[in-house]
PDB file of C-alpha atoms in Angstrom:
ATOM      1  CA  MET A 130      23.852  20.608 -39.555  1.00 49.00           C
ATOM      2  CA  ALA A 131      20.611  22.532 -39.421  1.00 47.00           C
ATOM      3  CA  SER A 132      18.937  22.950 -42.787  1.00 45.00           C
ATOM      4  CA  ALA A 133      18.670  26.282 -44.571  1.00 42.00           C
ATOM      5  CA  THR A 134      14.875  26.056 -44.220  1.00 42.00           C
ATOM      6  CA  GLU A 135      15.195  25.762 -40.456  1.00 43.00           C
ATOM      7  CA  THR A 136      17.658  28.651 -40.374  1.00 44.00           C
ATOM      8  CA  ASN A 137      15.811  31.107 -42.573  1.00 45.00           C
ATOM      9  CA  GLY A 138      12.225  30.012 -42.680  1.00 45.00           C
ATOM     10  CA  ALA A 139      11.387  28.999 -39.121  1.00 47.00           C
ATOM     11  CA  ARG A 140       8.976  31.106 -37.175  1.00 54.00           C
ATOM     12  CA  LYS A 141      10.667  33.073 -34.421  1.00 64.00           C
ATOM     13  CA  GLY A 142      10.177  31.944 -30.866  1.00 63.00           C
ATOM     14  CA  ASP A 143      10.808  33.883 -27.685  1.00 73.00           C
ATOM     15  CA  LEU A 144      12.860  33.540 -24.514  1.00 74.00           C
ATOM     16  CA  SER A 145      10.005  32.100 -22.448  1.00 77.00           C
ATOM     17  CA  SER A 146       9.519  29.195 -24.855  1.00 81.00           C
ATOM     18  CA  VAL A 147      12.971  27.734 -24.069  1.00 88.00           C
ATOM     19  CA  ALA A 148      14.001  26.172 -20.766  1.00 83.00           C
ATOM     20  CA  ALA A 149      17.392  27.243 -19.411  1.00 83.00           C
ATOM     21  CA  ALA A 150      19.880  24.372 -19.118  1.00 86.00           C
ATOM     22  CA  ALA A 151      23.663  24.117 -19.205  1.00 89.00           C
ATOM     23  CA  HIS A 152      24.960  22.337 -22.309  1.00 91.00           C
ATOM     24  CA  PRO A 153      28.623  23.462 -22.567  1.00 90.00           C
ATOM     25  CA  THR A 154      29.377  21.478 -25.721  1.00 88.00           C
ATOM     26  CA  ALA A 155      25.951  21.675 -27.359  1.00 88.00           C
ATOM     27  CA  LYS A 156      25.580  21.211 -31.118  1.00 90.00           C
ATOM     28  CA  ASP A 157      21.872  20.481 -31.351  1.00 94.00           C
ATOM     29  CA  PRO A 158      19.954  23.767 -31.892  1.00 94.00           C
ATOM     30  CA  SER A 159      17.560  23.089 -29.000  1.00 94.00           C
ATOM     31  CA  GLU A 160      20.429  22.458 -26.614  1.00 95.00           C
ATOM     32  CA  VAL A 161      22.284  25.483 -27.944  1.00 94.00           C
ATOM     33  CA  ALA A 162      19.213  27.646 -27.292  1.00 95.00           C
ATOM     34  CA  ALA A 163      18.923  26.229 -23.766  1.00 95.00           C
ATOM     35  CA  ASN A 164      22.597  26.982 -23.116  1.00 95.00           C
ATOM     36  CA  ILE A 165      22.258  30.561 -24.381  1.00 95.00           C
ATOM     37  CA  LYS A 166      19.287  31.112 -22.076  1.00 94.00           C
ATOM     38  CA  TYR A 167      21.234  29.491 -19.223  1.00 94.00           C
ATOM     39  CA  HIS A 168      23.961  32.097 -19.629  1.00 94.00           C
ATOM     40  CA  ALA A 169      21.415  34.903 -19.928  1.00 93.00           C
ATOM     41  CA  GLN A 170      20.071  33.853 -16.517  1.00 92.00           C
ATOM     42  CA  TYR A 171      23.087  32.511 -14.647  1.00 93.00           C
ATOM     43  CA  THR A 172      25.991  34.460 -16.190  1.00 90.00           C
ATOM     44  CA  PRO A 173      24.135  37.769 -16.172  1.00 85.00           C
ATOM     45  CA  HIS A 174      25.710  40.983 -17.409  1.00 89.00           C
ATOM     46  CA  PHE A 175      22.471  42.976 -17.615  1.00 88.00           C
ATOM     47  CA  SER A 176      19.201  43.294 -15.726  1.00 87.00           C
ATOM     48  CA  PRO A 177      17.034  40.158 -15.994  1.00 84.00           C
ATOM     49  CA  LEU A 178      14.097  41.905 -17.662  1.00 83.00           C
ATOM     50  CA  LYS A 179      15.851  42.488 -20.988  1.00 86.00           C
ATOM     51  CA  PHE A 180      16.886  40.188 -23.816  1.00 91.00           C
ATOM     52  CA  GLU A 181      17.497  42.640 -26.609  1.00 94.00           C
ATOM     53  CA  PRO A 182      20.090  41.931 -29.367  1.00 94.00           C
ATOM     54  CA  GLU A 183      22.938  43.244 -27.200  1.00 94.00           C
ATOM     55  CA  GLN A 184      22.022  40.959 -24.298  1.00 95.00           C
ATOM     56  CA  ALA A 185      21.570  38.096 -26.747  1.00 95.00           C
ATOM     57  CA  PHE A 186      25.087  38.671 -28.114  1.00 97.00           C
ATOM     58  CA  TYR A 187      26.795  38.398 -24.731  1.00 96.00           C
ATOM     59  CA  ALA A 188      24.794  35.302 -23.755  1.00 96.00           C
ATOM     60  CA  THR A 189      25.584  33.740 -27.137  1.00 97.00           C
ATOM     61  CA  ALA A 190      29.275  34.564 -26.794  1.00 97.00           C
ATOM     62  CA  ASP A 191      29.321  32.950 -23.342  1.00 97.00           C
ATOM     63  CA  SER A 192      27.714  29.847 -24.837  1.00 97.00           C
ATOM     64  CA  VAL A 193      30.259  29.625 -27.663  1.00 97.00           C
ATOM     65  CA  ARG A 194      33.061  30.225 -25.194  1.00 96.00           C
ATOM     66  CA  ASP A 195      32.026  27.052 -23.348  1.00 96.00           C
ATOM     67  CA  SER A 196      32.925  24.988 -26.409  1.00 94.00           C
ATOM     68  CA  LEU A 197      36.121  26.950 -26.969  1.00 96.00           C
ATOM     69  CA  ILE A 198      37.297  26.481 -23.389  1.00 95.00           C
ATOM     70  CA  GLN A 199      36.931  22.705 -23.629  1.00 94.00           C
ATOM     71  CA  ARG A 200      39.097  22.626 -26.775  1.00 95.00           C
ATOM     72  CA  TRP A 201      41.450  25.210 -25.270  1.00 96.00           C
ATOM     73  CA  ASN A 202      42.041  23.134 -22.137  1.00 95.00           C
ATOM     74  CA  GLU A 203      42.579  19.979 -24.178  1.00 95.00           C
ATOM     75  CA  THR A 204      45.136  21.833 -26.316  1.00 96.00           C
ATOM     76  CA  TYR A 205      46.965  23.053 -23.191  1.00 93.00           C
ATOM     77  CA  VAL A 206      47.093  19.500 -21.788  1.00 95.00           C
ATOM     78  CA  HIS A 207      48.339  18.125 -25.117  1.00 94.00           C
ATOM     79  CA  PHE A 208      51.138  20.687 -25.350  1.00 93.00           C
ATOM     80  CA  HIS A 209      52.110  20.069 -21.743  1.00 92.00           C
ATOM     81  CA  ARG A 210      52.229  16.303 -22.273  1.00 95.00           C
ATOM     82  CA  GLU A 211      54.014  16.282 -25.641  1.00 94.00           C
ATOM     83  CA  ASP A 212      56.275  19.264 -24.856  1.00 94.00           C
ATOM     84  CA  PRO A 213      56.830  20.277 -28.510  1.00 95.00           C
ATOM     85  CA  LYS A 214      58.875  23.221 -29.684  1.00 95.00           C
ATOM     86  CA  GLN A 215      56.510  26.184 -29.837  1.00 95.00           C
ATOM     87  CA  THR A 216      56.256  29.345 -31.894  1.00 95.00           C
ATOM     88  CA  TYR A 217      55.880  32.643 -30.031  1.00 97.00           C
ATOM     89  CA  TYR A 218      54.596  35.471 -32.225  1.00 97.00           C
ATOM     90  CA  LEU A 219      54.947  39.002 -30.826  1.00 97.00           C
ATOM     91  CA  SER A 220      53.139  41.882 -32.502  1.00 97.00           C
ATOM     92  CA  MET A 221      52.265  45.410 -31.434  1.00 96.00           C
ATOM     93  CA  GLU A 222      48.840  44.974 -33.053  1.00 95.00           C
ATOM     94  CA  TYR A 223      46.223  42.398 -34.047  1.00 95.00           C
ATOM     95  CA  LEU A 224      43.219  43.115 -36.243  1.00 92.00           C
ATOM     96  CA  GLN A 225      40.953  40.189 -35.418  1.00 90.00           C
ATOM     97  CA  GLY A 226      37.528  41.161 -36.663  1.00 88.00           C
ATOM     98  CA  ARG A 227      34.414  39.856 -34.960  1.00 91.00           C
ATOM     99  CA  ALA A 228      35.199  36.794 -32.891  1.00 95.00           C
ATOM    100  CA  LEU A 229      31.666  35.338 -32.758  1.00 97.00           C
ATOM    101  CA  THR A 230      31.264  34.663 -36.484  1.00 96.00           C
ATOM    102  CA  ASN A 231      34.855  33.405 -36.691  1.00 95.00           C
ATOM    103  CA  ALA A 232      34.389  31.024 -33.756  1.00 96.00           C
ATOM    104  CA  ILE A 233      31.105  29.413 -34.806  1.00 97.00           C
ATOM    105  CA  GLY A 234      32.368  29.199 -38.391  1.00 96.00           C
ATOM    106  CA  ASN A 235      35.562  27.412 -37.367  1.00 96.00           C
ATOM    107  CA  LEU A 236      33.609  25.117 -35.039  1.00 95.00           C
ATOM    108  CA  GLY A 237      31.150  24.293 -37.835  1.00 95.00           C
ATOM    109  CA  ILE A 238      28.053  25.325 -35.862  1.00 96.00           C
ATOM    110  CA  THR A 239      26.904  28.510 -37.612  1.00 96.00           C
ATOM    111  CA  ASP A 240      23.558  27.062 -38.726  1.00 96.00           C
ATOM    112  CA  GLU A 241      22.893  25.549 -35.309  1.00 97.00           C
ATOM    113  CA  TYR A 242      23.363  28.918 -33.647  1.00 97.00           C
ATOM    114  CA  ALA A 243      21.178  30.619 -36.250  1.00 97.00           C
ATOM    115  CA  VAL A 244      18.336  28.204 -35.489  1.00 96.00           C
ATOM    116  CA  ALA A 245      18.906  28.447 -31.725  1.00 96.00           C
ATOM    117  CA  LEU A 246      18.731  32.244 -31.744  1.00 96.00           C
ATOM    118  CA  ASN A 247      15.604  32.045 -33.893  1.00 95.00           C
ATOM    119  CA  LYS A 248      14.024  29.958 -31.149  1.00 94.00           C
ATOM    120  CA  LEU A 249      14.887  32.760 -28.729  1.00 95.00           C
ATOM    121  CA  GLY A 250      13.379  35.458 -30.934  1.00 94.00           C
ATOM    122  CA  HIS A 251      16.532  36.797 -32.583  1.00 95.00           C
ATOM    123  CA  ASP A 252      18.346  36.661 -35.916  1.00 96.00           C
ATOM    124  CA  LEU A 253      21.994  35.653 -35.960  1.00 96.00           C
ATOM    125  CA  GLU A 254      22.778  38.527 -38.338  1.00 96.00           C
ATOM    126  CA  ASN A 255      21.426  41.110 -35.881  1.00 96.00           C
ATOM    127  CA  VAL A 256      23.165  39.502 -32.912  1.00 97.00           C
ATOM    128  CA  VAL A 257      26.642  39.422 -34.470  1.00 96.00           C
ATOM    129  CA  GLU A 258      26.314  43.117 -35.328  1.00 96.00           C
ATOM    130  CA  GLN A 259      26.331  43.878 -31.583  1.00 95.00           C
ATOM    131  CA  GLU A 260      29.962  42.828 -31.194  1.00 94.00           C
ATOM    132  CA  PRO A 261      32.440  45.716 -31.172  1.00 90.00           C
ATOM    133  CA  ASP A 262      35.660  45.103 -33.050  1.00 87.00           C
ATOM    134  CA  ALA A 263      38.545  44.466 -30.688  1.00 89.00           C
ATOM    135  CA  ALA A 264      40.547  47.697 -30.940  1.00 87.00           C
ATOM    136  CA  LEU A 265      43.902  45.938 -30.938  1.00 92.00           C
ATOM    137  CA  GLY A 266      45.041  46.756 -34.458  1.00 88.00           C
ATOM    138  CA  ASN A 267      44.906  49.237 -37.281  1.00 82.00           C
ATOM    139  CA  GLY A 268      45.614  47.819 -40.707  1.00 79.00           C
ATOM    140  CA  GLY A 269      47.721  45.422 -42.724  1.00 85.00           C
ATOM    141  CA  LEU A 270      50.217  44.506 -40.012  1.00 90.00           C
ATOM    142  CA  GLY A 271      47.489  43.729 -37.481  1.00 93.00           C
ATOM    143  CA  ARG A 272      45.431  41.748 -39.990  1.00 93.00           C
ATOM    144  CA  LEU A 273      48.494  39.766 -41.033  1.00 95.00           C
ATOM    145  CA  ALA A 274      49.279  38.958 -37.388  1.00 96.00           C
ATOM    146  CA  SER A 275      45.731  37.684 -36.780  1.00 96.00           C
ATOM    147  CA  CYS A 276      45.828  35.623 -39.985  1.00 95.00           C
ATOM    148  CA  PHE A 277      49.079  34.019 -38.823  1.00 96.00           C
ATOM    149  CA  LEU A 278      47.428  32.954 -35.569  1.00 97.00           C
ATOM    150  CA  ASP A 279      44.327  31.591 -37.345  1.00 96.00           C
ATOM    151  CA  SER A 280      46.520  29.672 -39.788  1.00 97.00           C
ATOM    152  CA  MET A 281      48.763  28.204 -37.091  1.00 97.00           C
ATOM    153  CA  ALA A 282      45.711  27.069 -35.129  1.00 97.00           C
ATOM    154  CA  THR A 283      44.193  25.460 -38.244  1.00 97.00           C
ATOM    155  CA  LEU A 284      47.467  23.684 -39.082  1.00 97.00           C
ATOM    156  CA  ASN A 285      47.627  22.260 -35.533  1.00 95.00           C
ATOM    157  CA  LEU A 286      50.880  24.071 -34.818  1.00 95.00           C
ATOM    158  CA  PRO A 287      51.862  24.715 -31.185  1.00 95.00           C
ATOM    159  CA  ALA A 288      51.932  28.499 -31.055  1.00 96.00           C
ATOM    160  CA  TRP A 289      51.217  31.548 -28.925  1.00 95.00           C
ATOM    161  CA  GLY A 290      50.506  35.131 -29.867  1.00 97.00           C
ATOM    162  CA  TYR A 291      51.540  38.020 -27.615  1.00 98.00           C
ATOM    163  CA  GLY A 292      50.305  41.599 -27.682  1.00 97.00           C
ATOM    164  CA  LEU A 293      49.104  44.511 -25.558  1.00 97.00           C
ATOM    165  CA  ARG A 294      45.565  44.936 -24.234  1.00 97.00           C
ATOM    166  CA  TYR A 295      44.907  48.452 -25.512  1.00 95.00           C
ATOM    167  CA  ARG A 296      41.955  50.104 -23.849  1.00 92.00           C
ATOM    168  CA  TYR A 297      41.195  52.631 -26.584  1.00 88.00           C
ATOM    169  CA  GLY A 298      42.949  51.091 -29.558  1.00 77.00           C
ATOM    170  CA  LEU A 299      43.668  53.590 -32.309  1.00 70.00           C
ATOM    171  CA  PHE A 300      40.662  55.875 -32.831  1.00 71.00           C
ATOM    172  CA  LYS A 301      37.024  55.983 -33.832  1.00 72.00           C
ATOM    173  CA  GLN A 302      36.312  58.095 -36.902  1.00 76.00           C
ATOM    174  CA  SER A 303      33.220  60.195 -37.519  1.00 77.00           C
ATOM    175  CA  PHE A 304      32.321  63.029 -39.874  1.00 83.00           C
ATOM    176  CA  THR A 305      30.679  66.291 -38.863  1.00 80.00           C
ATOM    177  CA  GLU A 306      30.199  69.719 -40.455  1.00 82.00           C
ATOM    178  CA  LYS A 307      33.740  70.503 -39.325  1.00 81.00           C
ATOM    179  CA  GLY A 308      35.145  67.487 -41.155  1.00 81.00           C
ATOM    180  CA  GLN A 309      36.721  64.263 -39.888  1.00 81.00           C
ATOM    181  CA  GLN A 310      36.682  63.846 -36.133  1.00 77.00           C
ATOM    182  CA  GLU A 311      38.657  61.293 -34.136  1.00 76.00           C
ATOM    183  CA  SER A 312      37.739  59.996 -30.693  1.00 77.00           C
ATOM    184  CA  ALA A 313      38.792  57.132 -28.460  1.00 76.00           C
ATOM    185  CA  GLU A 314      37.562  53.670 -29.514  1.00 78.00           C
ATOM    186  CA  ASN A 315      36.355  52.294 -26.183  1.00 79.00           C
ATOM    187  CA  TRP A 316      35.820  48.650 -27.171  1.00 87.00           C
ATOM    188  CA  LEU A 317      36.083  47.660 -23.500  1.00 88.00           C
ATOM    189  CA  GLU A 318      33.341  50.069 -22.428  1.00 87.00           C
ATOM    190  CA  LYS A 319      31.419  47.025 -21.234  1.00 89.00           C
ATOM    191  CA  PHE A 320      33.779  44.055 -21.470  1.00 91.00           C
ATOM    192  CA  SER A 321      35.054  41.421 -23.874  1.00 94.00           C
ATOM    193  CA  PRO A 322      33.364  38.027 -23.414  1.00 95.00           C
ATOM    194  CA  TRP A 323      36.295  36.243 -25.073  1.00 96.00           C
ATOM    195  CA  GLU A 324      39.174  37.111 -22.790  1.00 96.00           C
ATOM    196  CA  ILE A 325      40.118  35.194 -19.643  1.00 96.00           C
ATOM    197  CA  VAL A 326      42.167  37.050 -17.055  1.00 97.00           C
ATOM    198  CA  ARG A 327      44.986  34.892 -15.671  1.00 97.00           C
ATOM    199  CA  HIS A 328      45.457  36.221 -12.150  1.00 97.00           C
ATOM    200  CA  ASP A 329      48.302  33.767 -11.603  1.00 97.00           C
ATOM    201  CA  VAL A 330      50.278  35.079 -14.608  1.00 97.00           C
ATOM    202  CA  ILE A 331      51.719  38.430 -13.578  1.00 98.00           C
ATOM    203  CA  TYR A 332      55.292  39.698 -13.941  1.00 98.00           C
ATOM    204  CA  PRO A 333      57.269  42.747 -12.760  1.00 96.00           C
ATOM    205  CA  ILE A 334      58.368  45.148 -15.505  1.00 96.00           C
ATOM    206  CA  ARG A 335      61.155  47.529 -14.524  1.00 94.00           C
ATOM    207  CA  PHE A 336      61.941  50.889 -16.124  1.00 95.00           C
ATOM    208  CA  TYR A 337      64.843  53.273 -15.487  1.00 93.00           C
ATOM    209  CA  GLY A 338      66.888  52.779 -12.317  1.00 91.00           C
ATOM    210  CA  LYS A 339      70.393  51.455 -11.965  1.00 91.00           C
ATOM    211  CA  VAL A 340      72.270  48.398 -10.745  1.00 92.00           C
ATOM    212  CA  GLU A 341      73.838  48.787  -7.331  1.00 92.00           C
ATOM    213  CA  VAL A 342      76.652  46.538  -6.100  1.00 94.00           C
ATOM    214  CA  THR A 343      76.476  45.670  -2.398  1.00 91.00           C
ATOM    215  CA  PRO A 344      79.576  45.128  -0.196  1.00 91.00           C
ATOM    216  CA  SER A 345      79.043  41.371  -0.539  1.00 92.00           C
ATOM    217  CA  GLY A 346      79.294  41.630  -4.303  1.00 91.00           C
ATOM    218  CA  ALA A 347      75.589  41.052  -4.944  1.00 93.00           C
ATOM    219  CA  ARG A 348      73.803  43.245  -7.446  1.00 93.00           C
ATOM    220  CA  ARG A 349      70.381  44.784  -7.118  1.00 90.00           C
ATOM    221  CA  TRP A 350      68.242  47.135  -9.159  1.00 88.00           C
ATOM    222  CA  VAL A 351      67.321  50.409  -7.410  1.00 89.00           C
ATOM    223  CA  ASP A 352      65.775  53.837  -8.022  1.00 88.00           C
ATOM    224  CA  GLY A 353      63.557  52.652 -10.868  1.00 89.00           C
ATOM    225  CA  GLU A 354      59.894  52.417 -11.762  1.00 93.00           C
ATOM    226  CA  GLN A 355      58.247  49.019 -11.432  1.00 94.00           C
ATOM    227  CA  LEU A 356      54.913  48.123 -13.008  1.00 96.00           C
ATOM    228  CA  GLN A 357      53.129  44.797 -13.361  1.00 97.00           C
ATOM    229  CA  ALA A 358      52.092  42.899 -16.496  1.00 98.00           C
ATOM    230  CA  LEU A 359      48.862  40.927 -16.050  1.00 98.00           C
ATOM    231  CA  ALA A 360      47.890  38.317 -18.661  1.00 98.00           C
ATOM    232  CA  TYR A 361      44.546  38.172 -20.472  1.00 98.00           C
ATOM    233  CA  ASP A 362      44.175  35.128 -22.755  1.00 98.00           C
ATOM    234  CA  VAL A 363      41.934  34.990 -25.828  1.00 97.00           C
ATOM    235  CA  PRO A 364      41.199  31.607 -27.491  1.00 97.00           C
ATOM    236  CA  ILE A 365      42.042  31.280 -31.188  1.00 97.00           C
ATOM    237  CA  PRO A 366      40.215  28.242 -32.641  1.00 97.00           C
ATOM    238  CA  GLY A 367      41.472  26.501 -35.749  1.00 96.00           C
ATOM    239  CA  TYR A 368      39.125  25.640 -38.629  1.00 96.00           C
ATOM    240  CA  GLY A 369      37.880  22.043 -38.588  1.00 93.00           C
ATOM    241  CA  THR A 370      40.176  21.014 -35.716  1.00 95.00           C
ATOM    242  CA  ASN A 371      40.083  20.867 -31.934  1.00 94.00           C
ATOM    243  CA  ASN A 372      43.351  22.792 -31.795  1.00 96.00           C
ATOM    244  CA  THR A 373      42.747  26.093 -29.983  1.00 97.00           C
ATOM    245  CA  ILE A 374      45.755  28.293 -29.285  1.00 97.00           C
ATOM    246  CA  SER A 375      46.096  31.510 -27.307  1.00 97.00           C
ATOM    247  CA  LEU A 376      46.534  35.189 -27.930  1.00 98.00           C
ATOM    248  CA  ARG A 377      47.945  36.531 -24.680  1.00 98.00           C
ATOM    249  CA  LEU A 378      47.397  40.244 -24.117  1.00 98.00           C
ATOM    250  CA  TRP A 379      49.286  42.095 -21.406  1.00 98.00           C
ATOM    251  CA  GLU A 380      47.696  44.781 -19.266  1.00 98.00           C
ATOM    252  CA  ALA A 381      49.877  47.224 -17.336  1.00 97.00           C
ATOM    253  CA  LYS A 382      49.002  47.940 -13.730  1.00 96.00           C
ATOM    254  CA  ALA A 383      50.573  49.205 -10.536  1.00 94.00           C
ATOM    255  CA  ALA A 384      50.453  47.460  -7.181  1.00 92.00           C
ATOM    256  CA  ALA A 385      48.140  48.622  -4.394  1.00 90.00           C
ATOM    257  CA  GLU A 386      51.133  49.537  -2.218  1.00 90.00           C
ATOM    258  CA  ASP A 387      52.204  52.011  -4.905  1.00 89.00           C
ATOM    259  CA  PHE A 388      49.136  54.132  -4.171  1.00 90.00           C
ATOM    260  CA  ASP A 389      50.261  56.903  -1.781  1.00 87.00           C
ATOM    261  CA  LEU A 390      47.380  57.055   0.672  1.00 90.00           C
ATOM    262  CA  TYR A 391      49.067  59.782   2.729  1.00 89.00           C
ATOM    263  CA  ALA A 392      49.423  62.067  -0.305  1.00 91.00           C
ATOM    264  CA  PHE A 393      45.801  61.353  -1.298  1.00 91.00           C
ATOM    265  CA  ASN A 394      44.481  62.311   2.138  1.00 93.00           C
ATOM    266  CA  GLU A 395      46.578  65.477   1.950  1.00 90.00           C
ATOM    267  CA  GLY A 396      44.795  66.405  -1.261  1.00 92.00           C
ATOM    268  CA  ASP A 397      47.702  65.668  -3.616  1.00 91.00           C
ATOM    269  CA  TYR A 398      45.711  63.269  -5.763  1.00 91.00           C
ATOM    270  CA  GLU A 399      48.027  63.296  -8.770  1.00 90.00           C
ATOM    271  CA  LYS A 400      51.057  62.376  -6.652  1.00 89.00           C
ATOM    272  CA  ALA A 401      49.067  59.673  -4.858  1.00 89.00           C
ATOM    273  CA  ALA A 402      48.235  57.828  -8.095  1.00 93.00           C
ATOM    274  CA  HIS A 403      51.388  58.763 -10.034  1.00 90.00           C
ATOM    275  CA  LEU A 404      52.519  55.204 -10.785  1.00 91.00           C
ATOM    276  CA  HIS A 405      48.962  54.029 -11.499  1.00 93.00           C
ATOM    277  CA  SER A 406      48.673  56.823 -14.068  1.00 93.00           C
ATOM    278  CA  LYS A 407      51.984  55.717 -15.628  1.00 93.00           C
ATOM    279  CA  ALA A 408      50.647  52.171 -15.902  1.00 94.00           C
ATOM    280  CA  GLN A 409      47.447  53.307 -17.637  1.00 95.00           C
ATOM    281  CA  GLN A 410      49.486  55.153 -20.262  1.00 95.00           C
ATOM    282  CA  ILE A 411      51.273  51.963 -21.381  1.00 96.00           C
ATOM    283  CA  CYS A 412      48.138  50.269 -22.735  1.00 95.00           C
ATOM    284  CA  ALA A 413      45.968  53.321 -23.362  1.00 93.00           C
ATOM    285  CA  VAL A 414      46.240  53.598 -27.166  1.00 92.00           C
ATOM    286  CA  LEU A 415      47.858  51.878 -30.122  1.00 91.00           C
ATOM    287  CA  TYR A 416      50.650  53.946 -31.692  1.00 91.00           C
ATOM    288  CA  PRO A 417      50.566  57.069 -29.505  1.00 91.00           C
ATOM    289  CA  GLY A 418      51.702  60.236 -31.248  1.00 90.00           C
ATOM    290  CA  ASP A 419      55.498  60.360 -31.359  1.00 92.00           C
ATOM    291  CA  VAL A 420      56.119  63.961 -32.423  1.00 94.00           C
ATOM    292  CA  THR A 421      57.211  64.805 -28.872  1.00 96.00           C
ATOM    293  CA  GLU A 422      59.951  63.221 -26.794  1.00 96.00           C
ATOM    294  CA  GLU A 423      57.270  61.985 -24.402  1.00 95.00           C
ATOM    295  CA  GLY A 424      55.494  60.213 -27.268  1.00 95.00           C
ATOM    296  CA  LYS A 425      58.710  58.567 -28.461  1.00 96.00           C
ATOM    297  CA  LEU A 426      59.451  57.428 -24.922  1.00 96.00           C
ATOM    298  CA  LEU A 427      55.962  55.978 -24.475  1.00 97.00           C
ATOM    299  CA  ARG A 428      56.257  53.949 -27.683  1.00 96.00           C
ATOM    300  CA  LEU A 429      59.599  52.581 -26.521  1.00 97.00           C
ATOM    301  CA  LYS A 430      58.112  51.695 -23.134  1.00 97.00           C
ATOM    302  CA  GLN A 431      55.225  49.878 -24.848  1.00 97.00           C
ATOM    303  CA  GLN A 432      57.654  47.792 -26.881  1.00 97.00           C
ATOM    304  CA  PHE A 433      59.856  47.035 -23.883  1.00 97.00           C
ATOM    305  CA  PHE A 434      56.794  46.150 -21.790  1.00 98.00           C
ATOM    306  CA  LEU A 435      55.557  43.660 -24.411  1.00 98.00           C
ATOM    307  CA  CYS A 436      58.968  42.038 -24.855  1.00 98.00           C
ATOM    308  CA  SER A 437      59.823  41.825 -21.170  1.00 97.00           C
ATOM    309  CA  ALA A 438      56.466  40.356 -20.132  1.00 98.00           C
ATOM    310  CA  SER A 439      56.413  37.844 -23.013  1.00 98.00           C
ATOM    311  CA  LEU A 440      59.989  36.666 -22.415  1.00 97.00           C
ATOM    312  CA  GLN A 441      59.307  36.216 -18.724  1.00 97.00           C
TER     313      GLN A 441
END
């Protein structure tokens, strides 16, 4: 553990004073600083001439994620080998809070990261403020769901969480001369450094249609609307344990062959991307307005989408 004097009283360094080097499981502040700089240079998300607090946050998150992925993979292997009964927790929302402070706190390396960032010319407090809250939940239900996952990870229970990867979440609130204003909460405007897309985990989700019986007696589903559920996994580390479980978030998408290129070239752009637009609606916002029949239907489709993908 780094001392409080090192954390709070050390003179700030700068990026040039630290050599970039990969240390995926670093705990020593110097190695942590080197790993953060390594990600700033070799996992770049911004132009190389900047290392402002926002850039420092993403590089720091990438560094912490290295440690999480090691524990995550070990947890996967353990579950696969032991094959225990597992808990699957489905929720329409999760209110996680900022993942960076939670992760380094649970891993017991908060002071080390504070010292490391100081060596790079930043304060941990300023860096963590750069993280947008994941707009996956609203209030008590979402917070309870996230607490369940944290607790199950800490208790070394084999568990998974399942939810939807909302793009805009609920809403962002501001106040003007006209009163309270609501706008979309675009937490994915840049990207989330914590999620891992699983391109090999994708399932068909079917809406509407009917079952048709062929002359041979076989049954097939026809005349419906088929979307795809693509998995994004987020690591959930337990406190004081290597156990790291998953929150799997589903994103709705349509296949490339569902894009009507002929209609697009004819100028009928809405028809061309009709199914892609339907897919975007599924995970656009948390709790869409349900005053209209369309709103009620969309909420039902969200719930069916989550259940079908998770059961598959």
